[in-house]
Amino acid sequence: MNTFPTRITSFAALIVAGFGLAACSGSDAPAATPAGDSVVIEDGWIKSADEGMTGAFGMLVNSGDDEATVVSASTDAAARTELHETVESETGEMLMREIDGGFGIPAGSDLELVPGGSHLMLMELMGPLEAGDQVSITLTFDDESTYTFEAPVKDYSGANEEYVGDEQDDSEMDH
Ligand SMILES: [Cu+2]
């Protein structure tokens, strides 16, 4: 028995099916919106400072359908930028430290970066940041997308929490 014609037919059907899948995948299964396109900052600002380090604040708003997680941040104004949270020590002192796992912003919700709470920490400032200056900051998300915004520098007397890495535990700085 000769099955050759049958094999040809099924092989051709497979090819057609394969093309069909390829043609459909673009429209039927769109990739999730990058976090960097779903998140914006509202009322972003940076505390003025002559040197050393300072904080950046604002409301991160996520209009996307998925949780967005900020995993790192950078700016030309500082040698490095960390994501900080503020916690209360056993003695009731407010201390800030790098947050584990980044800043999570729930879908359709927001995360407030405020003095005394979570914030971006600009470390090793490249120069003085004076009220009225504009600083560009880029956030990177866990899906590797990015979002860059401009924030004004403002004078502010608070946000002086002690940094855990400063003197309490020098090993915190070695990363
Ligand atoms: Cu900090």
Coordinates of N, CA, C and O and ligand atoms in Angstrom, one line a residue:
M1 N 0.8 -1.2 0.0 CA 0.0 0.0 0.0 C 0.9 1.2 0.0 O 1.8 1.4 0.7
N2 N 0.5 2.2 -0.8 CA 1.3 3.4 -1.0 C 0.7 4.5 -0.2 O -0.4 5.0 -0.5
T3 N 1.3 5.0 0.9 CA 0.7 6.1 1.7 C 1.3 7.4 1.3 O 1.0 8.4 2.0
F4 N 2.1 7.5 0.3 CA 2.9 8.7 0.0 C 2.0 9.9 -0.1 O 2.2 11.0 0.5
P5 N 0.9 9.8 -1.0 CA 0.0 11.0 -1.2 C -0.6 11.5 0.1 O -0.7 12.7 0.3
T6 N -0.9 10.6 1.0 CA -1.5 11.0 2.3 C -0.5 11.8 3.1 O -0.8 12.8 3.7
R7 N 0.7 11.3 3.1 CA 1.8 12.0 3.9 C 2.0 13.4 3.4 O 2.1 14.4 4.1
I8 N 2.0 13.5 2.0 CA 2.2 14.9 1.4 C 1.0 15.8 1.9 O 1.3 16.9 2.3
T9 N -0.2 15.3 1.9 CA -1.3 16.1 2.3 C -1.2 16.6 3.7 O -1.4 17.7 4.0
S10 N -0.9 15.7 4.6 CA -0.8 16.1 6.0 C 0.3 17.0 6.3 O 0.2 18.0 7.1
F11 N 1.4 16.8 5.6 CA 2.5 17.7 5.7 C 2.1 19.2 5.3 O 2.4 20.1 6.0
A12 N 1.4 19.2 4.1 CA 1.0 20.5 3.6 C 0.0 21.2 4.7 O 0.1 22.4 4.9
A13 N -0.8 20.4 5.3 CA -1.8 20.9 6.2 C -1.1 21.5 7.4 O -1.4 22.5 8.0
L14 N 0.0 20.8 7.9 CA 0.8 21.3 9.0 C 1.4 22.7 8.7 O 1.4 23.6 9.5
I15 N 1.9 22.8 7.4 CA 2.6 24.1 7.0 C 1.5 25.2 7.1 O 1.8 26.3 7.6
V16 N 0.3 24.9 6.5 CA -0.7 25.9 6.5 C -1.1 26.3 8.0 O -1.2 27.5 8.3
A17 N -1.2 25.3 8.8 CA -1.6 25.5 10.2 C -0.5 26.4 10.9 O -0.8 27.3 11.6
G18 N 0.8 26.1 10.6 CA 1.9 26.9 11.1 C 1.8 28.3 10.7 O 2.0 29.2 11.6
F19 N 1.6 28.6 9.5 CA 1.5 30.0 9.0 C 0.3 30.7 9.7 O 0.4 31.8 10.1
G20 N -0.8 29.9 9.8 CA -1.9 30.5 10.5 C -1.6 31.0 11.9 O -2.0 32.1 12.3
L21 N -0.9 30.2 12.6 CA -0.5 30.5 14.0 C 0.3 31.8 14.0 O 0.1 32.7 14.8
A22 N 1.3 31.8 13.1 CA 2.3 32.9 13.1 C 1.5 34.2 12.8 O 1.8 35.2 13.4
A23 N 0.6 34.1 11.9 CA -0.1 35.3 11.5 C -1.0 35.8 12.6 O -1.2 37.0 12.7
C24 N -1.5 34.9 13.4 CA -2.5 35.3 14.4 C -1.8 35.8 15.7 O -2.3 36.6 16.4
S25 N -0.6 35.3 16.0 CA 0.0 35.6 17.3 C 0.2 37.1 17.6 O 0.1 37.5 18.7
G26 N 0.4 37.9 16.5 CA 0.6 39.3 16.8 C -0.7 40.0 17.3 O -0.6 40.8 18.2
S27 N -1.8 39.6 16.8 CA -3.0 40.3 17.2 C -3.8 39.6 18.3 O -4.4 40.3 19.2
D28 N -3.7 38.3 18.4 CA -4.6 37.6 19.4 C -3.9 37.6 20.8 O -4.7 37.5 21.7
A29 N -2.6 37.6 20.8 CA -2.0 37.6 22.1 C -1.0 38.7 22.3 O 0.2 38.6 22.2
P30 N -1.5 39.9 22.5 CA -0.6 41.1 22.6 C 0.2 41.0 23.9 O -0.3 40.5 24.9
A31 N 1.5 41.4 23.8 CA 2.3 41.4 25.0 C 1.7 42.4 26.0 O 1.0 43.4 25.7
A32 N 1.9 42.1 27.3 CA 1.4 43.0 28.4 C 2.1 44.4 28.2 O 3.2 44.5 27.7
T33 N 1.3 45.4 28.5 CA 1.9 46.8 28.4 C 3.1 46.9 29.3 O 3.0 46.5 30.5
P34 N 4.2 47.4 28.8 CA 5.4 47.6 29.7 C 5.0 48.5 30.9 O 4.3 49.5 30.7
A35 N 5.6 48.1 32.0 CA 5.3 48.9 33.2 C 5.7 50.4 33.0 O 5.0 51.3 33.5
G36 N 6.8 50.6 32.3 CA 7.2 52.0 32.1 C 6.2 52.8 31.3 O 6.3 54.0 31.3
D37 N 5.3 52.2 30.6 CA 4.2 52.9 29.8 C 3.0 53.1 30.7 O 2.1 53.8 30.3
S38 N 2.9 52.4 31.8 CA 1.7 52.4 32.6 C 1.8 53.3 33.9 O 0.8 53.7 34.5
V39 N 3.1 53.6 34.2 CA 3.3 54.3 35.5 C 3.8 55.8 35.2 O 4.6 56.0 34.3
V40 N 3.2 56.7 35.9 CA 3.7 58.1 35.9 C 3.8 58.6 37.3 O 3.3 58.0 38.2
I41 N 4.6 59.6 37.5 CA 4.7 60.2 38.8 C 3.9 61.5 38.8 O 4.0 62.3 37.9
E42 N 3.2 61.8 39.9 CA 2.5 63.0 40.1 C 3.2 63.8 41.2 O 3.5 63.2 42.3
D43 N 3.3 65.1 41.0 CA 3.9 66.0 42.0 C 5.3 65.5 42.5 O 5.6 65.5 43.7
G44 N 6.1 65.0 41.6 CA 7.4 64.6 41.9 C 8.3 65.8 42.4 O 8.2 66.9 41.8
W45 N 9.1 65.6 43.4 CA 10.0 66.7 43.8 C 11.2 66.1 44.6 O 11.2 64.9 45.0
I46 N 12.3 66.9 44.7 CA 13.5 66.5 45.3 C 13.9 67.5 46.4 O 13.7 68.7 46.2
K47 N 14.3 67.0 47.5 CA 14.7 67.9 48.6 C 16.1 68.5 48.3 O 17.0 67.8 47.9
S48 N 16.2 69.8 48.4 CA 17.4 70.5 48.1 C 18.5 70.1 49.1 O 18.2 69.7 50.2
A49 N 19.8 70.0 48.6 CA 20.9 69.6 49.4 C 22.2 70.2 48.8 O 22.3 70.3 47.6
D50 N 23.1 70.5 49.7 CA 24.4 71.0 49.2 C 25.3 69.9 48.7 O 26.1 70.1 47.8
E51 N 25.3 68.8 49.4 CA 26.2 67.7 49.1 C 25.6 66.4 49.8 O 24.6 66.5 50.5
G52 N 26.3 65.3 49.6 CA 25.9 64.1 50.3 C 24.8 63.4 49.6 O 24.8 63.1 48.4
M53 N 23.7 63.2 50.3 CA 22.5 62.5 49.7 C 21.3 63.3 50.1 O 21.2 64.1 51.0
T54 N 20.2 63.0 49.2 CA 18.9 63.6 49.5 C 17.8 62.7 48.9 O 18.1 61.7 48.2
G55 N 16.6 63.1 49.2 CA 15.5 62.2 48.9 C 14.7 62.8 47.7 O 14.6 64.0 47.6
A56 N 14.0 61.9 46.9 CA 13.1 62.3 45.9 C 11.7 61.6 46.2 O 11.7 60.5 46.6
F57 N 10.7 62.4 46.0 CA 9.3 62.0 46.4 C 8.3 62.2 45.3 O 8.6 62.9 44.3
G58 N 7.1 61.7 45.6 CA 6.0 61.9 44.6 C 5.1 60.8 44.7 O 5.3 59.8 45.4
M59 N 4.0 60.9 43.9 CA 3.0 59.8 43.9 C 3.2 59.0 42.6 O 3.0 59.5 41.5
L60 N 3.5 57.7 42.7 CA 3.7 56.8 41.5 C 2.3 56.2 41.3 O 1.7 55.5 42.1
V61 N 1.7 56.5 40.1 CA 0.4 56.1 39.7 C 0.5 55.1 38.6 O 1.1 55.3 37.5
N62 N -0.1 53.9 38.8 CA -0.1 52.8 37.9 C -1.5 52.6 37.2 O -2.4 52.2 37.9
S63 N -1.6 53.0 35.9 CA -2.9 52.9 35.3 C -3.0 51.5 34.5 O -4.0 51.3 33.9
G64 N -2.0 50.7 34.7 CA -2.0 49.4 34.0 C -2.8 48.3 34.6 O -3.4 48.5 35.7
D65 N -2.9 47.2 33.9 CA -3.7 46.0 34.4 C -2.8 45.1 35.3 O -3.3 44.1 35.8
D66 N -1.6 45.4 35.3 CA -0.7 44.5 36.1 C 0.1 45.3 37.2 O 0.3 46.5 37.0
E67 N 0.5 44.6 38.2 CA 1.3 45.3 39.2 C 2.6 45.7 38.6 O 3.2 45.0 37.8
A68 N 3.1 46.9 38.9 CA 4.4 47.4 38.4 C 5.3 47.4 39.6 O 5.0 47.8 40.7
T69 N 6.6 47.0 39.3 CA 7.6 47.0 40.4 C 8.8 47.8 40.0 O 9.5 47.4 39.0
V70 N 9.1 48.9 40.7 CA 10.3 49.6 40.4 C 11.5 48.9 41.1 O 11.4 48.6 42.3
V71 N 12.5 48.5 40.3 CA 13.6 47.8 40.9 C 14.9 48.6 41.0 O 15.8 48.2 41.8
S72 N 14.9 49.7 40.3 CA 16.1 50.6 40.4 C 15.8 52.0 39.8 O 14.8 52.1 39.1
A73 N 16.6 52.9 40.2 CA 16.5 54.3 39.7 C 17.9 54.9 39.5 O 18.8 54.4 40.1
S74 N 17.9 55.9 38.6 CA 19.2 56.5 38.3 C 19.0 57.9 37.9 O 17.9 58.3 37.4
T75 N 20.0 58.8 38.1 CA 19.9 60.2 37.7 C 21.4 60.7 37.5 O 22.3 60.2 38.2
D76 N 21.5 61.6 36.6 CA 22.8 62.2 36.4 C 23.3 63.1 37.6 O 24.4 63.4 37.8
A77 N 22.3 63.4 38.5 CA 22.6 64.3 39.6 C 23.3 63.6 40.8 O 23.8 64.2 41.7
A78 N 23.3 62.2 40.7 CA 23.9 61.5 41.8 C 24.7 60.3 41.3 O 24.3 59.7 40.3
A79 N 25.7 59.9 42.0 CA 26.6 58.8 41.6 C 25.7 57.5 41.6 O 25.9 56.6 40.8
R80 N 24.8 57.4 42.6 CA 23.9 56.2 42.6 C 22.7 56.6 43.3 O 22.6 57.5 44.1
T81 N 21.6 55.8 43.0 CA 20.3 56.1 43.6 C 19.8 54.8 44.1 O 19.9 53.7 43.5
E82 N 19.3 54.8 45.4 CA 18.7 53.6 46.0 C 17.2 53.8 46.2 O 16.7 54.9 46.3
L83 N 16.5 52.7 46.4 CA 15.1 52.7 46.8 C 15.1 52.4 48.3 O 15.5 51.4 48.7
H84 N 14.6 53.4 49.0 CA 14.6 53.3 50.4 C 13.2 53.2 51.0 O 12.2 53.7 50.5
E85 N 13.1 52.5 52.2 CA 11.9 52.5 53.0 C 12.3 53.0 54.3 O 13.5 53.0 54.7
T86 N 11.3 53.5 55.1 CA 11.6 54.0 56.5 C 11.0 53.1 57.5 O 9.8 52.7 57.3
V87 N 11.7 52.6 58.4 CA 11.2 51.7 59.4 C 11.5 52.2 60.8 O 12.4 53.0 61.0
E88 N 10.7 51.8 61.8 CA 11.0 52.2 63.2 C 11.8 51.1 63.8 O 11.5 50.0 63.8
S89 N 12.9 51.6 64.5 CA 13.8 50.6 65.2 C 13.1 50.2 66.5 O 12.1 50.8 66.9
E90 N 13.8 49.3 67.2 CA 13.2 48.8 68.5 C 13.2 49.9 69.5 O 12.4 49.9 70.4
T91 N 14.1 50.9 69.3 CA 14.1 52.0 70.3 C 13.2 53.2 69.8 O 13.2 54.2 70.5
G92 N 12.4 53.0 68.8 CA 11.5 54.0 68.4 C 12.1 55.0 67.4 O 11.4 56.0 67.0
E93 N 13.3 54.8 67.0 CA 14.0 55.7 66.1 C 13.6 55.4 64.7 O 13.4 54.2 64.3
M94 N 13.4 56.4 63.9 CA 13.0 56.2 62.5 C 14.3 56.1 61.6 O 15.1 57.0 61.6
L95 N 14.4 54.9 61.0 CA 15.6 54.6 60.2 C 15.2 54.3 58.8 O 14.2 53.7 58.5
M96 N 16.0 54.7 57.8 CA 15.7 54.3 56.4 C 16.8 53.3 55.9 O 17.9 53.3 56.4
R97 N 16.4 52.5 55.0 CA 17.2 51.5 54.5 C 16.7 51.1 53.1 O 15.6 51.4 52.7
E98 N 17.6 50.4 52.4 CA 17.2 49.9 51.1 C 16.0 48.9 51.2 O 16.1 48.0 52.1
I99 N 15.0 49.0 50.3 CA 13.9 48.1 50.4 C 14.2 46.8 49.7 O 14.8 46.8 48.6
D100 N 13.7 45.7 50.2 CA 13.9 44.4 49.5 C 12.8 44.3 48.5 O 11.6 44.5 48.8
G101 N 13.2 43.9 47.3 CA 12.2 43.6 46.2 C 11.6 44.8 45.5 O 10.7 44.7 44.7
G102 N 12.1 46.0 45.8 CA 11.7 47.2 45.0 C 10.3 47.8 45.5 O 9.8 47.3 46.5
F103 N 9.9 48.8 44.8 CA 8.6 49.4 45.1 C 7.5 48.8 44.2 O 7.5 49.0 43.0
G104 N 6.6 48.1 44.9 CA 5.4 47.5 44.1 C 4.3 48.5 44.1 O 3.9 49.1 45.1
I105 N 3.8 48.7 42.8 CA 2.6 49.6 42.7 C 1.5 48.8 42.1 O 1.5 48.3 41.0
P106 N 0.4 48.5 42.9 CA -0.7 47.6 42.5 C -1.3 48.1 41.2 O -1.3 49.4 40.9
A107 N -1.9 47.2 40.4 CA -2.6 47.6 39.2 C -3.7 48.6 39.5 O -4.5 48.4 40.5
G108 N -3.8 49.7 38.7 CA -4.8 50.7 38.9 C -4.8 51.4 40.2 O -5.8 52.0 40.7
S109 N -3.6 51.4 40.8 CA -3.5 52.0 42.1 C -2.2 52.9 42.2 O -1.7 53.2 41.1
D110 N -1.8 53.2 43.3 CA -0.6 54.1 43.4 C 0.2 53.8 44.6 O -0.2 53.1 45.5
L111 N 1.4 54.4 44.7 CA 2.3 54.3 45.8 C 2.9 55.7 46.1 O 3.4 56.3 45.1
E112 N 2.8 56.1 47.3 CA 3.2 57.5 47.6 C 4.6 57.4 48.2 O 4.9 56.7 49.1
L113 N 5.5 58.2 47.6 CA 6.9 58.3 48.1 C 6.9 59.6 48.9 O 6.7 60.7 48.3
V114 N 7.1 59.5 50.2 CA 6.9 60.7 51.1 C 8.1 60.8 52.1 O 8.6 59.7 52.5
P115 N 8.4 62.0 52.5 CA 9.4 62.1 53.6 C 8.8 61.3 54.8 O 7.7 61.4 55.2
G116 N 9.7 60.5 55.4 CA 9.2 59.6 56.5 C 8.7 58.3 56.1 O 8.3 57.5 56.9
G117 N 8.6 58.1 54.7 CA 8.1 56.8 54.2 C 9.1 56.3 53.1 O 10.3 56.6 53.2
S118 N 8.5 55.6 52.1 CA 9.4 55.2 51.0 C 9.8 56.4 50.2 O 9.1 57.3 50.1
H119 N 11.0 56.3 49.6 CA 11.5 57.4 48.8 C 12.7 56.9 48.0 O 13.2 55.8 48.2
L120 N 13.0 57.7 47.0 CA 14.2 57.5 46.2 C 15.4 58.2 46.9 O 15.2 59.4 47.3
M121 N 16.5 57.6 47.1 CA 17.6 58.2 47.8 C 18.7 58.4 46.8 O 19.3 57.5 46.2
L122 N 19.0 59.7 46.6 CA 20.1 60.1 45.7 C 21.3 60.2 46.5 O 21.4 61.0 47.5
M123 N 22.3 59.3 46.2 CA 23.5 59.2 47.0 C 24.7 59.8 46.3 O 24.8 59.7 45.1
E124 N 25.6 60.3 47.0 CA 26.9 60.9 46.4 C 26.5 61.9 45.3 O 26.8 61.7 44.2
L125 N 25.8 63.0 45.8 CA 25.4 64.0 44.8 C 26.6 64.5 44.0 O 27.7 64.7 44.5
M126 N 26.4 64.8 42.7 CA 27.5 65.2 41.8 C 27.7 66.7 42.1 O 28.8 67.3 41.7
G127 N 26.8 67.4 42.7 CA 26.9 68.8 43.0 C 25.7 69.3 43.8 O 24.8 68.5 44.0
P128 N 25.7 70.6 44.2 CA 24.5 71.1 45.0 C 23.2 71.0 44.2 O 23.2 71.2 43.0
L129 N 22.1 70.7 44.9 CA 20.8 70.7 44.2 C 20.1 71.9 44.9 O 19.8 71.8 46.1
E130 N 19.8 72.9 44.2 CA 19.1 74.1 44.7 C 17.7 74.2 44.3 O 17.3 73.7 43.2
A131 N 16.9 74.8 45.2 CA 15.5 75.0 44.8 C 15.4 75.7 43.5 O 16.1 76.6 43.2
G132 N 14.5 75.1 42.6 CA 14.3 75.6 41.3 C 15.0 74.8 40.2 O 14.6 74.8 39.1
D133 N 16.0 74.0 40.6 CA 16.7 73.1 39.7 C 15.7 72.0 39.2 O 14.8 71.7 39.9
Q134 N 15.9 71.5 38.0 CA 15.1 70.4 37.5 C 16.1 69.2 37.4 O 17.2 69.3 36.9
V135 N 15.6 68.1 37.9 CA 16.4 66.9 37.8 C 15.7 65.8 37.1 O 14.5 65.6 37.4
S136 N 16.3 65.1 36.2 CA 15.8 64.0 35.5 C 16.1 62.7 36.2 O 17.2 62.4 36.5
I137 N 15.1 61.9 36.4 CA 15.3 60.6 37.1 C 14.7 59.5 36.2 O 13.6 59.7 35.7
T138 N 15.4 58.4 36.1 CA 14.8 57.3 35.3 C 14.6 56.1 36.3 O 15.5 55.7 37.0
L139 N 13.4 55.6 36.2 CA 13.0 54.4 37.0 C 13.1 53.2 36.0 O 12.7 53.2 34.9
T140 N 13.6 52.1 36.6 CA 13.6 50.8 35.8 C 12.7 49.8 36.5 O 12.8 49.7 37.8
F141 N 11.9 49.1 35.8 CA 10.9 48.2 36.3 C 11.4 46.7 36.1 O 12.4 46.5 35.4
D142 N 10.7 45.8 36.8 CA 11.2 44.4 36.8 C 11.0 43.8 35.4 O 11.6 42.7 35.1
D143 N 10.2 44.4 34.5 CA 10.2 43.9 33.1 C 11.2 44.6 32.2 O 11.1 44.5 31.0
E144 N 12.1 45.3 32.9 CA 13.2 46.0 32.2 C 12.8 47.2 31.4 O 13.5 47.9 30.7
S145 N 11.5 47.6 31.5 CA 11.0 48.9 30.9 C 11.4 50.0 31.8 O 11.8 49.8 33.0
T146 N 11.4 51.2 31.2 CA 11.9 52.4 32.0 C 10.9 53.5 31.9 O 10.1 53.6 30.9
Y147 N 11.0 54.4 32.8 CA 10.2 55.7 32.8 C 11.0 56.8 33.3 O 11.6 56.7 34.4
T148 N 11.2 57.9 32.5 CA 12.0 59.0 32.9 C 11.1 60.2 33.1 O 10.2 60.5 32.4
F149 N 11.3 60.9 34.3 CA 10.6 62.1 34.5 C 11.5 63.2 35.1 O 12.6 62.9 35.5
E150 N 11.0 64.4 35.0 CA 11.7 65.6 35.5 C 11.0 66.0 36.8 O 9.8 66.1 36.9
A151 N 11.8 66.3 37.8 CA 11.3 66.7 39.1 C 12.0 68.0 39.5 O 13.2 68.1 39.4
P152 N 11.2 68.9 40.1 CA 11.8 70.2 40.6 C 12.5 69.9 42.0 O 12.0 69.1 42.8
V153 N 13.5 70.7 42.3 CA 14.2 70.7 43.6 C 13.5 71.7 44.4 O 13.2 72.8 44.0
K154 N 13.1 71.3 45.7 CA 12.5 72.3 46.6 C 13.2 72.2 48.0 O 13.8 71.2 48.4
D155 N 13.1 73.4 48.7 CA 13.6 73.4 50.0 C 12.6 72.7 50.9 O 11.4 72.9 50.8
Y156 N 13.1 71.9 51.8 CA 12.2 71.2 52.8 C 13.0 70.9 54.0 O 14.2 70.5 53.9
S157 N 12.4 71.0 55.2 CA 13.2 70.9 56.4 C 13.2 69.5 57.0 O 14.0 69.1 57.8
G158 N 12.2 68.7 56.5 CA 12.1 67.3 57.1 C 12.9 66.3 56.3 O 13.9 66.7 55.7
A159 N 12.5 65.1 56.4 CA 13.2 64.0 55.7 C 14.6 63.8 56.1 O 15.5 63.7 55.3
N160 N 14.8 63.9 57.4 CA 16.2 63.8 57.9 C 16.4 62.4 58.7 O 17.2 62.4 59.6
E161 N 15.7 61.4 58.3 CA 15.8 60.1 58.9 C 17.3 59.7 58.8 O 17.9 59.9 57.8
E162 N 17.7 59.0 59.8 CA 19.0 58.4 59.8 C 19.1 57.3 58.9 O 18.2 56.4 58.8
Y163 N 20.2 57.2 58.1 CA 20.4 56.1 57.2 C 21.1 55.0 57.9 O 22.1 55.2 58.5
V164 N 20.5 53.8 57.8 CA 21.1 52.6 58.5 C 22.5 52.4 58.1 O 23.4 52.1 58.9
G165 N 22.8 52.7 56.8 CA 24.2 52.5 56.3 C 25.2 53.5 56.8 O 26.4 53.3 56.6
D166 N 24.7 54.6 57.3 CA 25.6 55.7 57.6 C 26.7 55.3 58.7 O 27.9 55.4 58.4
E167 N 26.3 54.9 59.9 CA 27.2 54.6 60.9 C 26.9 53.4 61.7 O 27.7 52.8 62.3
Q168 N 25.6 53.1 61.7 CA 25.1 52.0 62.6 C 25.7 50.7 62.1 O 26.0 49.9 62.9
D169 N 25.8 50.5 60.8 CA 26.3 49.2 60.3 C 26.9 49.5 59.0 O 26.3 49.6 57.9
D170 N 28.2 49.7 59.0 CA 28.9 50.1 57.8 C 28.8 49.0 56.7 O 29.0 49.3 55.5
S171 N 28.6 47.8 57.1 CA 28.5 46.7 56.1 C 27.4 46.9 55.1 O 27.4 46.4 54.0
E172 N 26.3 47.7 55.6 CA 25.2 47.9 54.7 C 25.6 48.7 53.5 O 24.9 48.6 52.5
M173 N 26.7 49.4 53.5 CA 27.1 50.2 52.4 C 27.9 49.4 51.4 O 28.1 49.9 50.3
D174 N 28.4 48.3 51.8 CA 29.2 47.5 50.9 C 28.4 46.6 50.0 O 28.4 45.4 50.1
H175 N 27.8 47.3 49.0 CA 27.0 46.5 48.1 C 27.2 47.0 46.7 O 27.8 48.0 46.5
Ligands
CU1 CU 16.8 57.3 52.2

